[in-house]
XYZ file of C-alpha atoms in Angstrom:
734
model
C -45.889 -12.165 17.146
C -45.847 -8.996 14.852
C -42.878 -9.115 12.401
C -44.063 -5.655 10.965
C -43.596 -2.011 12.206
C -46.585 -0.832 13.979
C -48.059 2.796 14.149
C -46.978 4.625 17.167
C -49.472 5.109 19.959
C -50.648 8.508 20.826
C -53.613 8.333 23.588
C -51.331 9.063 26.754
C -48.921 11.865 25.236
C -49.586 15.710 25.641
C -49.998 18.014 22.632
C -48.759 21.648 22.698
C -50.065 23.274 19.583
C -49.741 26.271 17.442
C -50.038 25.192 14.040
C -48.193 24.301 11.953
C -45.929 23.607 14.991
C -46.697 20.630 17.622
C -44.734 19.267 20.511
C -45.773 15.895 21.604
C -44.430 14.606 24.908
C -45.034 12.094 28.013
C -47.019 13.675 30.760
C -43.898 14.474 32.590
C -42.975 16.842 29.860
C -40.350 14.685 28.589
C -39.756 14.176 24.779
C -38.003 10.809 24.501
C -36.500 9.380 21.337
C -39.361 6.836 20.630
C -42.614 6.477 18.916
C -44.269 9.866 17.864
C -42.661 11.891 20.736
C -41.168 15.136 19.355
C -41.684 18.698 18.170
C -42.879 18.617 14.635
C -43.168 21.435 12.277
C -45.015 21.083 8.913
C -44.824 17.460 8.411
C -41.213 17.188 9.752
C -39.934 16.339 13.161
C -37.541 18.816 13.971
C -36.811 17.553 17.621
C -36.734 14.110 18.375
C -35.544 14.111 21.857
C -35.638 17.053 24.559
C -35.017 15.018 27.756
C -34.211 16.683 31.230
C -32.069 15.087 34.015
C -31.215 16.699 37.416
C -27.788 15.112 38.437
C -28.266 12.582 35.773
C -31.635 11.620 37.270
C -35.128 12.091 35.726
C -37.369 14.214 38.116
C -40.413 12.474 39.510
C -43.678 13.742 37.711
C -46.584 14.821 39.794
C -48.917 17.089 37.664
C -49.426 18.603 34.007
C -51.681 20.778 32.258
C -52.621 22.426 28.937
C -54.102 25.744 30.189
C -53.933 27.767 26.854
C -53.232 27.418 23.146
C -49.497 26.510 22.795
C -49.033 26.305 26.523
C -48.353 23.361 28.781
C -47.033 23.104 32.209
C -45.343 20.210 33.936
C -44.685 19.781 37.795
C -42.039 17.216 39.100
C -39.983 16.535 41.968
C -36.243 16.128 42.630
C -36.875 14.255 46.145
C -33.244 13.257 46.251
C -32.417 16.911 46.959
C -33.215 19.095 49.891
C -34.293 18.355 53.342
C -34.603 14.423 54.421
C -38.172 14.863 55.348
C -41.541 13.210 53.945
C -42.301 16.710 52.254
C -40.648 17.154 48.998
C -38.639 20.402 49.239
C -37.051 20.827 45.624
C -39.632 21.199 42.909
C -38.929 21.227 39.248
C -41.676 23.511 36.865
C -41.181 23.039 33.248
C -43.256 25.599 31.136
C -43.381 24.819 27.296
C -44.452 27.478 25.044
C -44.907 26.682 21.122
C -45.491 29.273 18.661
C -45.485 28.731 14.709
C -42.051 27.799 13.709
C -40.458 27.891 17.518
C -40.568 26.314 20.917
C -39.386 27.877 24.425
C -39.131 26.284 27.847
C -38.474 27.639 31.214
C -37.275 25.020 33.582
C -37.577 26.512 36.988
C -35.985 24.803 40.252
C -37.526 25.868 43.347
C -36.223 25.017 46.643
C -37.777 25.346 50.140
C -35.011 23.375 52.145
C -32.991 24.829 54.877
C -29.774 24.978 53.182
C -28.556 25.796 49.694
C -29.194 23.036 47.025
C -26.675 22.811 44.256
C -27.516 20.620 41.463
C -26.605 20.131 37.679
C -29.359 20.497 35.326
C -28.926 18.796 31.682
C -30.896 18.972 28.579
C -30.362 16.194 26.063
C -31.678 17.303 22.325
C -31.706 15.444 19.268
C -33.076 16.222 15.846
C -33.633 13.860 12.875
C -35.834 15.818 10.477
C -38.058 12.827 9.899
C -40.876 13.158 7.523
C -44.253 12.623 9.557
C -45.114 9.537 7.189
C -41.776 7.924 8.205
C -42.772 8.262 12.014
C -46.317 7.115 11.325
C -45.016 3.990 9.757
C -43.252 3.367 12.863
C -39.970 3.592 11.454
C -36.729 5.585 12.603
C -34.403 7.910 11.088
C -30.734 8.349 12.502
C -30.280 11.697 14.302
C -28.441 14.398 12.402
C -25.197 15.930 13.661
C -25.326 18.978 15.195
C -22.873 22.042 14.762
C -22.435 24.471 17.443
C -21.216 28.080 17.716
C -21.469 30.282 20.699
C -24.563 29.500 22.642
C -26.467 27.770 19.665
C -26.846 24.201 18.124
C -27.905 23.992 14.456
C -29.278 21.225 12.583
C -30.366 21.241 8.755
C -31.183 19.196 6.038
C -31.856 20.780 2.469
C -33.240 24.188 3.076
C -34.834 23.111 6.545
C -32.507 24.502 9.461
C -33.354 23.825 13.230
C -31.767 25.950 15.941
C -31.497 25.371 19.601
C -30.546 28.619 21.814
C -29.224 28.498 25.170
C -30.888 31.199 27.250
C -29.873 33.193 30.119
C -30.656 32.193 33.679
C -33.004 34.090 36.396
C -31.818 33.803 39.932
C -34.399 35.099 42.523
C -38.210 33.918 42.701
C -38.471 33.045 39.218
C -41.576 34.304 37.506
C -42.354 31.299 35.326
C -43.714 33.456 32.532
C -43.688 31.211 29.295
C -41.936 32.462 26.297
C -40.141 35.128 28.326
C -36.880 34.076 27.000
C -33.861 36.303 28.033
C -30.972 37.225 25.458
C -28.317 34.684 24.296
C -25.723 33.964 27.023
C -22.756 32.600 26.105
C -20.744 33.760 28.973
C -19.006 30.894 30.801
C -20.220 28.313 28.105
C -18.196 25.289 27.937
C -17.947 23.807 24.155
C -16.790 20.404 23.446
C -17.298 17.346 21.325
C -19.595 14.518 22.811
C -20.150 10.910 21.687
C -23.567 9.698 21.058
C -23.495 7.683 24.181
C -22.446 10.783 26.569
C -24.140 10.652 29.824
C -25.738 14.135 30.064
C -25.345 13.970 33.989
C -21.481 13.385 33.866
C -19.119 15.897 35.232
C -21.919 16.959 37.362
C -19.431 18.598 39.915
C -17.811 20.539 36.854
C -18.504 24.302 36.598
C -19.214 24.863 40.359
C -21.821 27.483 40.513
C -21.117 30.816 42.709
C -24.723 32.339 43.400
C -28.060 31.159 42.282
C -26.924 30.112 38.801
C -23.666 29.836 36.985
C -21.559 27.878 34.392
C -23.992 27.180 31.438
C -22.538 24.946 28.800
C -23.236 23.269 25.415
C -21.662 19.879 24.425
C -22.515 18.748 20.740
C -21.918 15.447 19.159
C -23.296 13.277 16.043
C -26.030 11.820 18.144
C -27.134 14.842 19.744
C -26.068 17.615 22.048
C -26.409 18.545 25.765
C -27.195 21.678 27.465
C -25.878 21.931 30.780
C -26.225 24.174 33.790
C -24.852 24.228 37.161
C -27.492 25.630 39.751
C -27.385 26.588 43.526
C -30.493 27.636 44.874
C -30.678 29.605 48.172
C -33.497 28.544 50.780
C -36.837 30.013 49.800
C -35.398 31.002 46.297
C -35.958 29.516 42.541
C -33.653 29.615 39.624
C -35.217 29.770 36.237
C -33.190 28.114 33.077
C -34.404 29.158 29.421
C -33.766 27.479 26.002
C -35.713 27.610 22.718
C -35.786 26.167 19.112
C -36.395 28.108 15.876
C -37.251 26.620 12.641
C -36.549 27.893 9.355
C -38.682 25.829 6.753
C -39.003 27.624 3.315
C -40.314 24.292 1.594
C -43.372 24.051 3.863
C -46.701 24.212 2.121
C -48.775 25.492 5.159
C -48.219 28.537 7.693
C -49.697 30.318 10.646
C -52.198 32.852 9.578
C -51.592 36.436 10.757
C -54.041 37.947 13.487
C -56.513 36.318 15.653
C -59.213 33.676 15.316
C -61.806 34.119 12.509
C -64.629 33.340 14.768
C -66.348 34.771 17.939
C -65.507 33.150 21.238
C -68.859 32.924 23.036
C -69.676 32.947 26.521
C -71.395 29.591 27.431
C -73.324 29.328 31.011
C -75.301 25.883 31.413
C -76.721 23.697 34.095
C -74.427 20.855 32.945
C -71.009 22.288 33.571
C -69.308 19.989 31.308
C -70.849 21.764 28.348
C -68.931 25.147 29.506
C -65.596 22.988 30.022
C -65.919 21.449 26.794
C -66.682 24.786 24.699
C -63.551 26.420 26.492
C -61.156 23.705 25.689
C -62.282 22.949 22.367
C -62.116 26.674 21.526
C -58.729 26.795 22.559
C -57.724 23.765 20.711
C -59.375 25.073 17.357
C -57.498 28.435 17.786
C -54.338 26.376 17.982
C -55.213 24.422 14.675
C -55.382 27.651 12.422
C -53.522 27.333 9.218
C -53.251 29.079 5.851
C -51.192 28.244 2.571
C -47.627 29.653 2.701
C -48.127 30.865 -0.705
C -51.278 32.459 -0.387
C -51.707 33.294 3.292
C -54.742 35.369 3.037
C -57.315 32.691 3.858
C -57.667 30.713 6.860
C -58.654 26.816 7.339
C -58.561 24.461 10.250
C -55.326 21.763 9.829
C -57.261 18.225 10.377
C -55.667 16.799 13.497
C -52.348 16.444 15.429
C -49.823 14.969 14.485
C -50.525 13.193 11.542
C -53.175 15.398 9.621
C -51.876 18.962 10.441
C -52.636 20.149 7.061
C -55.437 20.910 4.606
C -57.883 18.067 4.398
C -60.758 18.627 2.144
C -63.545 16.667 3.928
C -62.247 17.525 7.631
C -61.603 21.107 7.071
C -65.003 21.365 5.566
C -66.896 19.734 8.413
C -64.989 21.701 11.030
C -65.975 25.126 9.305
C -69.441 23.936 8.811
C -69.531 23.201 12.408
C -68.105 26.592 13.225
C -70.808 28.642 11.208
C -72.635 29.911 14.182
C -69.486 31.582 15.299
C -69.214 33.468 11.929
C -68.617 33.150 8.226
C -65.157 34.140 8.053
C -63.425 30.542 8.374
C -66.014 28.841 6.085
C -65.128 31.701 3.549
C -61.494 31.158 3.884
C -61.939 27.222 3.825
C -64.095 27.504 0.545
C -61.604 29.879 -1.138
C -58.341 27.900 -0.340
C -60.203 24.386 -1.718
C -61.551 26.346 -4.839
C -57.815 27.341 -5.704
C -57.167 23.687 -5.908
C -60.137 22.655 -7.516
C -59.283 19.821 -10.054
C -58.962 20.651 -13.654
C -58.010 17.334 -15.281
C -58.411 13.764 -15.002
C -55.474 12.130 -13.407
C -55.795 8.397 -11.939
C -52.438 8.829 -9.658
C -53.894 11.977 -7.973
C -57.461 10.953 -8.084
C -58.017 14.552 -9.713
C -61.222 15.305 -11.680
C -62.534 18.540 -13.323
C -64.558 20.416 -10.606
C -63.387 17.617 -7.759
C -62.323 19.286 -4.414
C -59.098 17.930 -3.031
C -58.495 15.360 -0.285
C -55.126 16.463 1.217
C -51.906 18.457 0.692
C -48.722 17.782 1.623
C -45.072 19.215 1.003
C -44.192 15.901 -1.099
C -45.308 12.643 -2.055
C -46.624 10.672 1.024
C -45.255 7.105 1.038
C -46.896 5.252 4.212
C -44.934 1.929 4.287
C -47.036 0.269 6.531
C -50.267 0.345 4.631
C -48.827 0.348 1.066
C -50.112 4.180 0.347
C -48.216 6.251 -2.061
C -49.972 9.453 -2.498
C -49.008 12.575 -4.393
C -48.413 15.880 -2.693
C -51.829 17.064 -3.756
C -54.318 14.042 -3.408
C -57.983 14.201 -4.555
C -58.972 10.652 -3.408
C -62.185 11.669 -1.666
C -65.866 11.146 -2.780
C -67.492 13.405 -0.309
C -65.359 16.402 -0.316
C -67.028 17.947 -3.417
C -70.774 17.946 -2.254
C -69.984 18.873 0.935
C -67.968 21.925 -0.266
C -71.234 22.705 -2.158
C -73.325 22.326 1.135
C -70.569 24.666 3.070
C -71.052 27.387 0.438
C -74.755 27.287 0.775
C -74.933 27.080 4.533
C -72.361 30.032 4.791
C -74.579 31.959 2.495
C -77.375 31.243 4.808
C -75.533 32.355 7.564
C -74.682 35.805 6.142
C -71.760 35.743 3.972
C -71.823 38.752 1.616
C -73.195 38.264 -1.874
C -70.007 39.548 -3.463
C -67.845 36.596 -1.810
C -70.593 34.195 -2.893
C -70.713 35.483 -6.601
C -66.885 35.116 -6.591
C -67.211 31.212 -5.848
C -69.904 30.754 -8.102
C -67.597 29.149 -11.041
C -66.421 26.927 -8.483
C -69.876 25.850 -7.664
C -70.608 25.109 -11.081
C -67.756 23.263 -11.723
C -68.202 20.994 -8.566
C -71.911 20.493 -9.648
C -70.542 19.451 -12.929
C -68.559 16.636 -11.202
C -71.633 15.100 -9.700
C -73.097 14.364 -12.636
C -70.143 13.314 -14.559
C -66.718 11.924 -13.002
C -68.316 11.633 -9.506
C -70.687 8.870 -11.016
C -68.262 6.981 -13.387
C -70.826 4.315 -14.494
C -73.631 6.340 -14.999
C -76.092 4.764 -12.369
C -77.089 7.716 -10.775
C -74.828 7.376 -7.473
C -71.663 8.757 -6.626
C -68.935 6.028 -6.007
C -65.549 5.723 -5.850
C -62.635 3.220 -6.861
C -58.865 3.843 -6.774
C -57.574 2.789 -10.106
C -54.148 3.542 -9.333
C -53.329 0.543 -6.799
C -51.602 3.049 -4.631
C -54.427 5.354 -3.134
C -56.955 5.046 -0.549
C -59.051 1.623 -1.211
C -62.082 3.510 0.434
C -62.477 7.275 -0.143
C -65.604 8.098 2.313
C -64.845 9.484 5.769
C -64.559 5.932 6.962
C -61.323 5.344 4.857
C -59.341 2.632 6.337
C -59.202 -0.612 4.044
C -61.627 -2.708 6.181
C -64.288 0.061 6.683
C -67.063 -0.952 4.476
C -68.332 -4.552 5.334
C -71.522 -6.679 4.967
C -73.389 -7.737 8.090
C -71.276 -11.209 8.026
C -68.031 -9.405 8.228
C -67.009 -9.869 4.555
C -65.577 -6.766 2.620
C -67.476 -5.060 -0.008
C -65.365 -4.666 -3.302
C -65.193 -1.507 -5.238
C -66.698 0.522 -7.112
C -68.654 1.546 -4.031
C -71.557 3.882 -3.500
C -71.600 5.005 0.126
C -75.220 5.767 1.885
C -74.176 8.820 3.434
C -72.446 10.287 0.250
C -75.977 10.341 -1.380
C -77.547 12.292 1.200
C -74.750 14.837 0.634
C -75.071 14.714 -3.242
C -78.934 15.323 -2.713
C -78.359 18.260 -0.251
C -75.617 19.952 -2.484
C -77.805 19.550 -5.652
C -80.736 21.018 -3.720
C -78.218 23.793 -2.393
C -76.746 24.450 -5.639
C -79.864 25.088 -7.293
C -80.817 27.506 -4.633
C -77.619 29.517 -5.137
C -77.991 29.522 -9.026
C -81.223 30.679 -8.908
C -80.421 33.503 -6.290
C -77.698 34.798 -8.491
C -79.243 34.619 -11.712
C -77.278 31.602 -13.171
C -78.801 28.838 -15.528
C -79.109 25.148 -14.257
C -81.477 25.421 -11.195
C -84.119 22.970 -12.551
C -81.426 20.535 -13.615
C -80.086 20.026 -10.369
C -83.544 19.926 -8.438
C -84.378 17.154 -10.862
C -81.216 15.291 -10.447
C -81.899 15.496 -6.464
C -85.511 14.177 -6.999
C -84.249 11.094 -9.217
C -81.489 10.253 -6.745
C -83.944 10.257 -3.726
C -86.170 7.769 -5.709
C -83.226 5.774 -6.713
C -81.884 5.512 -3.002
C -85.167 4.605 -1.969
C -85.364 1.721 -4.246
C -81.938 0.245 -3.890
C -80.434 0.917 -0.349
C -83.199 0.101 2.029
C -82.641 -3.474 3.391
C -84.810 -5.956 5.166
C -83.774 -4.623 8.733
C -85.689 -1.407 8.129
C -82.712 0.890 7.635
C -80.593 1.964 4.746
C -77.461 -0.241 3.954
C -73.999 1.271 4.348
C -73.235 1.081 0.523
C -73.961 -0.838 -2.516
C -70.989 -2.765 -3.832
C -69.436 -3.400 -7.507
C -72.412 -5.527 -8.220
C -74.745 -3.038 -6.856
C -75.521 -5.357 -3.667
C -76.828 -3.512 -0.631
C -73.820 -3.812 2.024
C -76.131 -4.452 4.919
C -74.035 -3.836 8.051
C -75.788 -1.434 10.108
C -73.433 1.568 10.717
C -73.378 5.210 11.804
C -73.300 6.403 8.323
C -76.805 6.183 7.814
C -77.138 8.819 10.698
C -75.691 11.554 8.289
C -78.809 11.156 5.985
C -80.659 12.861 8.826
C -81.417 16.672 7.890
C -80.139 16.222 4.338
C -83.646 16.221 2.687
C -83.241 12.903 0.981
C -85.465 10.871 3.335
C -89.138 11.394 4.077
C -89.974 12.453 7.731
C -91.301 8.853 8.163
C -87.878 7.461 7.117
C -86.020 9.794 9.363
C -87.927 8.754 12.484
C -87.468 5.002 11.234
C -83.378 5.621 11.324
C -83.736 7.679 14.563
C -85.249 4.503 16.377
C -82.743 2.001 14.681
C -79.960 4.042 16.075
C -81.343 3.958 19.616
C -80.437 0.080 19.752
C -78.030 -0.288 22.534
C -76.068 -2.072 20.155
C -75.398 1.289 18.147
C -75.787 3.656 20.925
C -74.687 1.809 23.826
C -71.215 3.426 24.028
C -70.010 6.915 24.939
C -71.308 8.318 21.652
C -72.625 6.457 18.738
C -70.755 3.273 17.596
C -69.576 3.220 13.817
C -71.023 -0.406 13.553
C -73.286 -2.052 15.497
C -72.164 -4.480 18.049
C -74.434 -7.155 16.528
C -72.373 -7.119 13.335
C -69.823 -9.778 12.495
C -67.238 -7.192 11.880
C -67.713 -5.330 14.871
C -64.736 -4.644 17.077
C -64.845 -1.873 19.950
C -60.955 -1.000 18.731
C -61.618 -0.991 15.066
C -60.823 2.217 13.682
C -63.930 2.542 11.706
C -65.899 -0.691 12.388
C -66.997 -0.325 15.994
C -65.408 2.652 17.633
C -66.891 5.893 18.558
C -65.810 9.042 16.471
C -66.760 12.488 18.139
C -67.396 14.315 14.816
C -69.566 11.280 13.646
C -71.677 11.537 16.815
C -72.074 15.300 16.634
C -72.904 15.036 12.993
C -75.867 12.616 13.953
C -76.882 14.865 16.941
C -76.978 17.742 14.413
C -79.073 15.793 11.851
C -81.547 14.869 14.557
C -81.944 18.399 15.764
C -82.178 19.647 12.076
C -84.991 17.216 11.104
C -87.064 18.732 13.789
C -88.713 15.774 14.891
C -89.279 15.605 19.011
C -89.814 12.424 20.967
C -87.555 9.573 19.854
C -84.974 11.794 17.849
C -84.462 14.518 20.690
C -84.240 11.718 23.126
C -81.499 10.164 21.077
C -79.811 13.349 20.491
C -79.729 14.282 24.248
C -78.364 10.704 25.097
C -75.892 10.968 22.601
C -74.684 14.386 23.796
C -74.482 13.068 27.330
C -72.255 10.159 25.820
C -69.927 12.938 24.462
C -69.784 14.618 27.458
C -68.893 12.119 29.834
C -66.113 11.001 27.206
C -65.213 14.617 27.621
C -64.660 14.462 31.127
C -62.450 11.514 30.798
C -60.202 13.191 27.947
C -59.853 16.398 30.091
C -62.398 17.922 27.713
C -60.011 17.783 24.737
C -61.970 15.009 22.887
C -59.893 12.772 20.609
C -60.560 11.817 17.107
C -62.242 8.505 18.442
C -62.509 6.403 21.311
C -63.187 2.761 21.826
C -66.933 1.763 21.232
C -67.194 -0.427 24.470
C -70.378 -0.377 26.619
C -70.740 2.466 29.160
C -71.152 -0.239 31.717
C -67.864 -1.846 31.125
C -65.451 0.417 32.889
C -67.802 3.534 33.567
C -65.473 5.483 31.356
C -64.413 5.042 27.614
C -61.416 3.191 26.678
C -59.066 5.315 24.576
C -58.277 4.489 21.018
C -54.574 4.400 21.314
C -53.677 5.897 17.865
C -56.149 8.663 18.152
C -55.349 11.979 17.007
C -55.829 15.116 19.606
C -56.571 17.615 19.373
C -58.416 17.094 16.112
C -60.459 19.962 14.082
C -63.861 18.288 13.762
C -63.594 16.825 17.323
C -63.144 19.904 18.829
C -65.612 21.623 16.566
C -68.331 19.115 17.771
C -68.612 21.173 21.005
C -70.144 24.083 18.745
C -72.311 21.605 17.091
C -73.690 20.528 20.223
C -74.458 23.885 21.371
C -75.870 24.700 17.998
C -78.150 21.626 18.336
C -79.294 22.438 21.677
C -79.998 26.030 20.891
C -81.513 25.488 17.421
C -80.771 28.683 15.899
C -81.013 28.551 11.972
C -80.917 31.671 10.113
C -81.518 32.458 6.503
C -80.114 35.862 5.915
C -80.933 35.884 2.357
C -84.576 35.460 2.743
C -84.443 37.457 6.014
C -85.955 34.684 8.027
C -84.796 32.906 11.341
C -85.976 29.694 12.731
C -85.641 28.829 16.424
C -85.775 25.191 17.098
C -84.051 24.097 20.142
C -84.290 20.686 21.374
C -87.516 19.904 23.051
C -87.886 19.812 26.636
C -84.185 21.205 27.438
C -82.759 17.734 27.826
C -79.393 19.319 28.483
C -80.825 21.728 31.238
C -80.630 25.647 31.050
C -78.426 27.004 28.491
C -77.156 30.355 27.495
C -74.992 31.063 24.625
C -73.928 34.662 24.097
C -71.672 35.692 21.244
C -72.937 33.842 18.104
C -72.782 35.471 15.083
C -75.384 36.005 12.164
C -74.344 38.407 9.222
C -71.934 39.669 11.415
C -74.341 40.790 14.402
C -73.534 39.264 17.766
C -76.710 37.003 18.865
C -77.628 35.760 22.460
C -79.757 32.604 22.669
C -80.902 31.376 25.973
C -83.065 28.114 26.838
C -84.364 28.034 30.277
C -85.189 24.570 32.085
C -88.517 24.409 30.563
C -87.133 24.475 27.172
C -88.461 28.032 26.075
C -85.857 29.841 24.021
C -85.138 33.271 23.806
C -82.870 35.112 21.169
C -81.516 38.844 20.878
C -79.569 40.537 18.684
C -80.650 39.450 15.454
C -80.372 41.825 12.515
C -83.131 44.073 11.555
C -86.076 42.045 10.023
C -84.689 38.597 11.099
C -87.168 38.083 14.048
C -87.491 34.426 14.831
C -90.492 32.423 13.762
C -91.832 28.879 15.163
C -90.420 25.856 13.427
C -92.989 24.568 11.293
């Protein structure tokens, strides 16, 4: 039996998001004082309970939906009210609208009963202002006392203030529009003290209503507060009750950007309707994850994921921006600038900072995760891959049409990042990028698979640091070549040095990483031994340029093994390895973004045959998973075989929505359509997956150098592109 605290489960919760604010509830809409449920704002839980009762009873849930960013709808029944028939005659619609720093709800009671229906509706609220790491650790925080004035409830801690507002009630049909909160109503309000154990359904006969809705009340105490409405609904009519929450949080390090999304919203038509639905939901989720720095609000990036990582994450924000480049360069430019402003300038073992290094994550205060022993400073740099990925993003954004002036402004950061590759990134001077946490309080593993047990040998034993990951060498090679191209194009010195660095890295990799099984090792350990587990990491090497064409095909063939690709996507570790578990975070599960990166690499490599077939098979696996998860693909799901249950098993602590999981939908569309522009050279390559394995597909509204571009693939696989900037007519793939 476990005697330690456990991270709360997430898989069956409904997320309503408008970053930096998120509501997490049950599928019935109830926010219960348990686990990770609550309303969160910028790394703090600002409501820990919002429980709805009708006559002291929970309504019976029947449906829920998330139809738009920041909007959720919940339908339930009060079958003990109304006519005594098999058909329910009293229905409760709960519409939740989240905006940055606020949440508003409308609770509509509709009756088709033959006689008027009278009931008491109560809403129990509590606030604990628990930091997100406390919640993630499975710990609890005591509810704060609420103060009441007029029709408002207030909680506060430090400079953070949370206010609940009791709105007006509408009689009649009820329009049900989210966010249409009426002005504050204090008429008839009853204000009294309540103990923490107060029954919110008590005194149901108090404040008798005269009309469709009357007698609003607020009761506050140390353990929470109750909003109470006495409601009478005439036959065939409805009553809508409104309430809301406002958050003042001057110490938040992230905020909502002004204006709309920085990318286009393409129109997708496809033989496989799942592609259309996945694109629609993913673009909604991406819109809801937009963030900017509170102190420098001009640049937008994507928060990594709900609820634990809704902040700036170097690796995650970079990958998501890179996947979205076919929709425009503005998000990538903002991400590049935000991270460049926080680029390392000194060596600091506690934070992992080093000159030129790109940071890992940003928090409002130090992050103490009790369950794992992590104690991270607010600005933490413990990542081995964010720096080369930043360079690759800058290069790719330039090729998609970022104006030269914006690229030039980032060249000093580029030179510093390249300098890190050849210095602190290679601490022992062996020519490979490697990591080790010397503080004893940071991340033991610092690649994208950053759990403590992620780097294992085939026999299941763990590798000891310093560790040089396979995929990171691919990123480093690509970054060196990309950096050389940028330096040369803008007349800066050093291009030859970085091309030479890339060439020598490829030679060393070929000598040291390939193992007897015919694939690259996951990593080299502290003794420079190949960590011989077969993992998805090697798929990230595809398309980086590190490998020869023959080596890329060998990897593609290796990944077609059912032990790797037999799940709904690509497993993070082969089922034939001793460390495999389908519910391991990084040793057997399927990660959406990981699979999408491999699909993109297979497409970029330009190989047909086995590579194209594998890309199509992995895509179909993700589309099947998307169906199961309502087209909001989670961070990861279990790596069980497709035949086990016919649908993926959820990973119970997976974040959803998550930026790079949502961006995977765009990566899939890009791989299928195969549009690869090079704006600086005036060339475009059009190389869709051969044979149209996903059927006919049309994506209208991509962006190349700001111009809207349409790509259509017919059922024979023949592509057509229109709208490219002048002089960039596509050429056939080589």
